[in-house]
CSV table of C-alpha atoms and ligand atoms in Angstrom, one decimal:
chain,number,residue,atom,x,y,z
A,618,MET,CA,-29.4,216.0,154.0
A,619,GLU,CA,-27.5,217.6,151.2
A,620,ARG,CA,-28.3,217.1,147.5
A,621,ASN,CA,-25.1,215.2,146.5
A,622,GLU,CA,-25.4,212.8,149.4
A,623,ALA,CA,-29.0,212.1,148.6
A,624,LEU,CA,-28.2,211.6,144.9
A,625,ARG,CA,-25.4,209.2,145.8
A,626,LEU,CA,-27.7,207.1,148.0
A,627,VAL,CA,-30.5,207.0,145.4
A,628,LYS,CA,-28.2,206.2,142.4
A,629,LYS,CA,-27.4,202.8,143.9
A,630,GLN,CA,-31.1,201.9,144.0
A,631,LEU,CA,-31.9,202.8,140.4
A,632,THR,CA,-31.2,202.0,136.8
A,633,GLU,CA,-29.5,204.7,134.7
A,634,HIS,CA,-32.8,205.5,133.0
A,635,ARG,CA,-34.7,205.8,136.3
A,636,TYR,CA,-31.8,208.0,137.7
A,637,GLU,CA,-32.2,210.3,134.7
A,638,HIS,CA,-35.9,210.5,135.4
A,639,THR,CA,-35.1,211.3,139.0
A,640,LEU,CA,-32.9,214.2,138.0
A,641,GLY,CA,-35.7,215.5,135.7
A,642,VAL,CA,-38.2,215.3,138.6
A,643,MET,CA,-35.7,217.1,140.9
A,644,LYS,CA,-35.3,220.1,138.6
A,645,THR,CA,-39.0,220.3,137.8
A,646,ALA,CA,-40.0,220.0,141.5
A,647,ILE,CA,-37.7,222.8,142.5
A,648,ASP,CA,-39.2,225.0,139.7
A,649,LEU,CA,-42.7,224.2,140.7
A,650,ALA,CA,-42.0,224.7,144.4
A,651,GLU,CA,-40.6,228.2,143.7
A,652,ARG,CA,-43.6,229.0,141.4
A,653,PHE,CA,-46.3,227.7,143.7
A,654,GLY,CA,-45.0,228.4,147.2
A,655,ALA,CA,-43.8,225.0,148.5
A,656,ASP,CA,-40.4,224.5,150.3
A,657,PRO,CA,-37.8,224.1,147.5
A,658,GLN,CA,-35.4,222.2,149.7
A,659,LYS,CA,-38.1,219.7,150.7
A,660,ALA,CA,-39.2,219.4,147.1
A,661,GLU,CA,-35.6,218.7,146.1
A,662,LEU,CA,-35.2,215.8,148.6
A,663,ALA,CA,-38.7,214.3,148.0
A,664,ALA,CA,-38.0,214.3,144.3
A,665,ILE,CA,-34.6,212.7,144.6
A,666,PHE,CA,-36.0,209.9,146.8
A,667,HIS,CA,-39.5,209.5,145.3
A,668,ASP,CA,-38.7,206.3,143.3
A,669,TYR,CA,-36.2,204.9,145.8
A,670,ALA,CA,-38.1,201.6,146.1
A,671,LYS,CA,-39.0,201.3,142.4
A,672,PHE,CA,-36.8,198.2,141.9
A,673,ARG,CA,-37.4,196.3,145.2
A,674,PRO,CA,-38.7,192.8,144.7
A,675,LYS,CA,-42.4,192.5,145.0
A,676,GLU,CA,-42.2,190.0,147.9
A,677,GLU,CA,-40.1,192.4,149.9
A,678,MET,CA,-42.6,195.2,149.3
A,679,ARG,CA,-45.5,193.0,150.1
A,680,LYS,CA,-43.9,192.1,153.4
A,681,ILE,CA,-43.2,195.7,154.3
A,682,ILE,CA,-46.8,196.7,153.6
A,683,LEU,CA,-48.1,194.0,155.9
A,684,GLU,CA,-45.5,194.4,158.7
A,685,GLN,CA,-45.6,198.2,158.7
A,686,GLU,CA,-49.4,198.2,158.7
A,687,MET,CA,-49.8,200.2,155.5
A,688,PRO,CA,-53.2,200.0,153.8
A,689,VAL,CA,-53.6,196.4,152.8
A,690,ASP,CA,-56.0,197.2,150.0
A,691,LEU,CA,-52.8,198.2,148.1
A,692,LEU,CA,-52.0,194.5,147.7
A,693,GLN,CA,-55.2,194.0,145.7
A,694,TYR,CA,-54.1,196.6,143.1
A,695,ASN,CA,-51.3,197.1,140.6
A,696,SER,CA,-47.9,196.4,142.3
A,697,GLU,CA,-46.7,199.6,140.6
A,698,LEU,CA,-48.5,201.4,143.4
A,699,TRP,CA,-46.4,199.8,146.2
A,700,HIS,CA,-43.1,201.6,145.6
A,701,ALA,CA,-44.5,204.9,146.9
A,702,PRO,CA,-45.4,204.0,150.5
A,703,VAL,CA,-42.6,201.4,150.7
A,704,GLY,CA,-40.2,204.0,149.4
A,705,ALA,CA,-41.3,206.5,152.2
A,706,TYR,CA,-40.6,203.8,154.7
A,707,LEU,CA,-37.2,202.8,153.3
A,708,VAL,CA,-36.1,206.3,152.8
A,709,LYS,CA,-36.7,206.8,156.5
A,710,THR,CA,-35.2,203.6,157.8
A,711,GLU,CA,-32.3,203.1,155.3
A,712,ALA,CA,-31.4,206.7,154.2
A,713,GLY,CA,-32.3,208.3,157.5
A,714,LEU,CA,-34.6,211.0,156.1
A,715,THR,CA,-36.9,212.1,159.0
A,716,ASP,CA,-38.9,215.1,157.8
A,717,ASN,CA,-42.5,214.0,157.7
A,718,GLU,CA,-43.7,216.3,155.0
A,719,THR,CA,-41.0,215.1,152.7
A,720,LEU,CA,-41.8,211.5,153.5
A,721,GLN,CA,-45.5,212.1,152.9
A,722,ALA,CA,-44.7,213.5,149.4
A,723,ILE,CA,-42.9,210.3,148.6
A,724,ARG,CA,-45.7,208.2,150.1
A,725,PHE,CA,-48.4,209.7,148.0
A,726,HIS,CA,-46.5,210.4,144.8
A,727,THR,CA,-48.3,207.6,142.8
A,728,SER,CA,-51.9,207.6,144.1
A,729,GLY,CA,-52.2,211.1,145.4
A,730,ARG,CA,-54.7,211.5,148.3
A,731,PRO,CA,-57.6,213.8,149.2
A,732,GLY,CA,-56.2,216.9,150.9
A,733,MET,CA,-52.8,216.9,149.3
A,734,THR,CA,-50.3,219.5,150.6
A,735,GLN,CA,-48.7,221.9,148.3
A,736,LEU,CA,-45.5,219.8,148.5
A,737,GLU,CA,-47.3,216.6,147.7
A,738,LYS,CA,-48.9,218.3,144.7
A,739,VAL,CA,-45.6,219.6,143.5
A,740,ILE,CA,-44.0,216.1,143.6
A,741,TYR,CA,-46.9,214.3,142.0
A,742,LEU,CA,-46.9,216.8,139.1
A,743,ALA,CA,-43.1,217.0,138.7
A,744,ASP,CA,-43.1,213.2,138.4
A,745,TYR,CA,-45.8,213.5,135.6
A,746,ILE,CA,-44.3,216.4,133.6
A,747,GLU,CA,-40.5,216.1,134.0
A,748,PRO,CA,-38.8,216.6,130.6
A,749,GLY,CA,-38.2,212.9,130.0
A,750,ARG,CA,-41.9,212.1,130.1
A,751,ARG,CA,-43.7,211.3,126.8
A,752,PHE,CA,-47.3,210.6,127.8
A,753,PRO,CA,-50.1,211.5,125.4
A,754,GLY,CA,-51.4,214.8,126.8
A,755,VAL,CA,-48.3,215.7,128.8
A,756,ASP,CA,-47.7,218.9,126.9
A,757,GLU,CA,-51.2,220.2,127.9
A,758,VAL,CA,-50.3,219.5,131.5
A,759,ARG,CA,-46.9,221.2,131.2
A,760,LYS,CA,-48.7,224.3,129.8
A,761,LEU,CA,-51.2,224.4,132.7
A,762,ALA,CA,-48.3,223.9,135.2
A,763,GLU,CA,-46.8,227.2,134.1
A,764,THR,CA,-49.6,229.1,135.8
A,765,ASP,CA,-52.1,226.8,137.6
A,766,LEU,CA,-51.0,224.0,139.9
A,767,HIS,CA,-54.5,222.9,140.6
A,768,SER,CA,-55.7,222.6,137.0
A,769,ALA,CA,-52.4,220.8,136.0
A,770,LEU,CA,-52.9,218.3,138.8
A,771,ILE,CA,-56.5,217.6,137.9
A,772,GLN,CA,-55.5,217.0,134.3
A,773,SER,CA,-52.7,214.7,135.2
A,774,VAL,CA,-54.8,212.6,137.6
A,775,LYS,CA,-57.6,212.5,134.9
A,776,ASN,CA,-55.1,211.3,132.3
A,777,THR,CA,-53.8,208.6,134.6
A,778,ILE,CA,-57.3,207.3,135.3
A,779,GLN,CA,-58.2,207.4,131.6
A,780,PHE,CA,-55.0,205.6,130.7
A,781,LEU,CA,-55.8,202.8,133.2
A,782,MET,CA,-59.4,202.5,132.2
A,783,ASN,CA,-58.6,202.4,128.5
A,784,ARG,CA,-56.5,199.3,129.3
A,785,ASN,CA,-59.2,197.8,131.5
A,786,GLN,CA,-56.9,198.1,134.5
A,787,PRO,CA,-58.2,198.6,137.9
A,788,VAL,CA,-58.0,202.0,139.4
A,789,TYR,CA,-56.9,202.3,143.1
A,790,PRO,CA,-59.7,204.0,145.1
A,791,ASP,CA,-57.4,206.7,146.4
A,792,THR,CA,-56.7,207.8,142.9
A,793,PHE,CA,-60.4,208.4,142.4
A,794,LYS,CA,-60.7,210.0,145.8
A,795,THR,CA,-57.8,212.4,144.8
A,796,TYR,CA,-59.6,213.3,141.6
A,797,ASN,CA,-62.9,213.8,143.4
A,798,ASP,CA,-61.3,216.0,146.0
A,799,LEU,CA,-59.6,218.1,143.4
A,800,VAL,CA,-62.7,218.8,141.4
A,801,ASN,CA,-64.7,219.5,144.5
A,802,ASN,CA,-62.2,222.2,145.4
A,803,MET,CA,-61.9,223.9,142.0
A,804,GLU,CA,-61.8,227.4,143.5
A,805,ASP,CA,-58.7,226.6,145.6
B,1485,DGI,O1,-42.8,205.5,139.3
B,1485,DGI,P1,-43.0,206.3,138.0
B,1485,DGI,O2,-43.1,205.4,136.8
B,1485,DGI,O3,-42.1,207.4,137.8
B,1485,DGI,O4,-44.5,206.9,138.1
B,1485,DGI,P2,-45.7,206.6,139.2
B,1485,DGI,O5,-45.1,206.5,140.6
B,1485,DGI,O6,-46.7,207.6,139.0
B,1485,DGI,O7,-46.2,205.2,138.8
B,1485,DGI,C1,-46.9,205.0,137.6
B,1485,DGI,C2,-47.4,203.6,137.5
B,1485,DGI,O8,-48.4,203.4,138.5
B,1485,DGI,C3,-48.1,203.4,136.2
B,1485,DGI,O9,-47.7,202.1,135.7
B,1485,DGI,C4,-49.5,203.4,136.5
B,1485,DGI,C5,-49.6,202.9,137.9
B,1485,DGI,N1,-50.7,203.5,138.6
B,1485,DGI,C6,-50.8,204.8,139.0
B,1485,DGI,N2,-52.0,205.0,139.6
B,1485,DGI,C7,-52.7,203.8,139.6
B,1485,DGI,C8,-51.8,202.9,139.0
B,1485,DGI,N3,-52.2,201.6,138.8
B,1485,DGI,C9,-53.4,201.3,139.3
B,1485,DGI,N4,-53.7,200.0,139.2
B,1485,DGI,N5,-54.2,202.1,139.9
B,1485,DGI,C10,-53.9,203.4,140.1
B,1485,DGI,O10,-54.7,204.2,140.6
B,1486,FE,FE1,-43.0,206.4,141.2
B,1487,FE,FE1,-41.1,208.7,139.2
């Protein structure tokens, strides 16, 4: 699928603000892909579609998670997590994107997972550092991302876990598993 067609499809799903975020993720993801050796065209499409399901009603997402046999433990955690796997499913069924690597990058863009591919890392990180983001600590991650994908990713996952814990929010186990996997593979 070509960029403008993808953007046209996704624009209808998003608010203006979220569409601007998507454009930021797209540009950042292409840069990171070129810098760290992921496929820039897959990065572009995964970025464009990563938040496709962000504004779906919770009940629709819950139904898809159950019917499509996605991990049901998702339902016990923050519904903010749901748009990632549901998005991968809808991008396939509604937008007709079939490339599995691209769909996986969408599926794991919020929680991450142990053994993330280079493309998955690029999308996770681009979502975190795109120019519109204003998290505390994001500049440190941006700096790391200039040279070191692995360290930048660890720092962003760590920030997310700390953010949630500081608010007494539950942390989805896969988010911890992602963190553990990354620190166990520091030499990568
Ligand atoms: O969709 P975006 O806002 O662009 O970013 P995202 O897909 O990374 O989603 C961020 C939201 O997801 C944010 O509200 C925090 C929440 N989140 C991320 N990881 C976890 C989480 N919530 C819980 N409960 N547990 C997590 O591990
Ligand atoms: Fe998201
Ligand atoms: Fe996003």
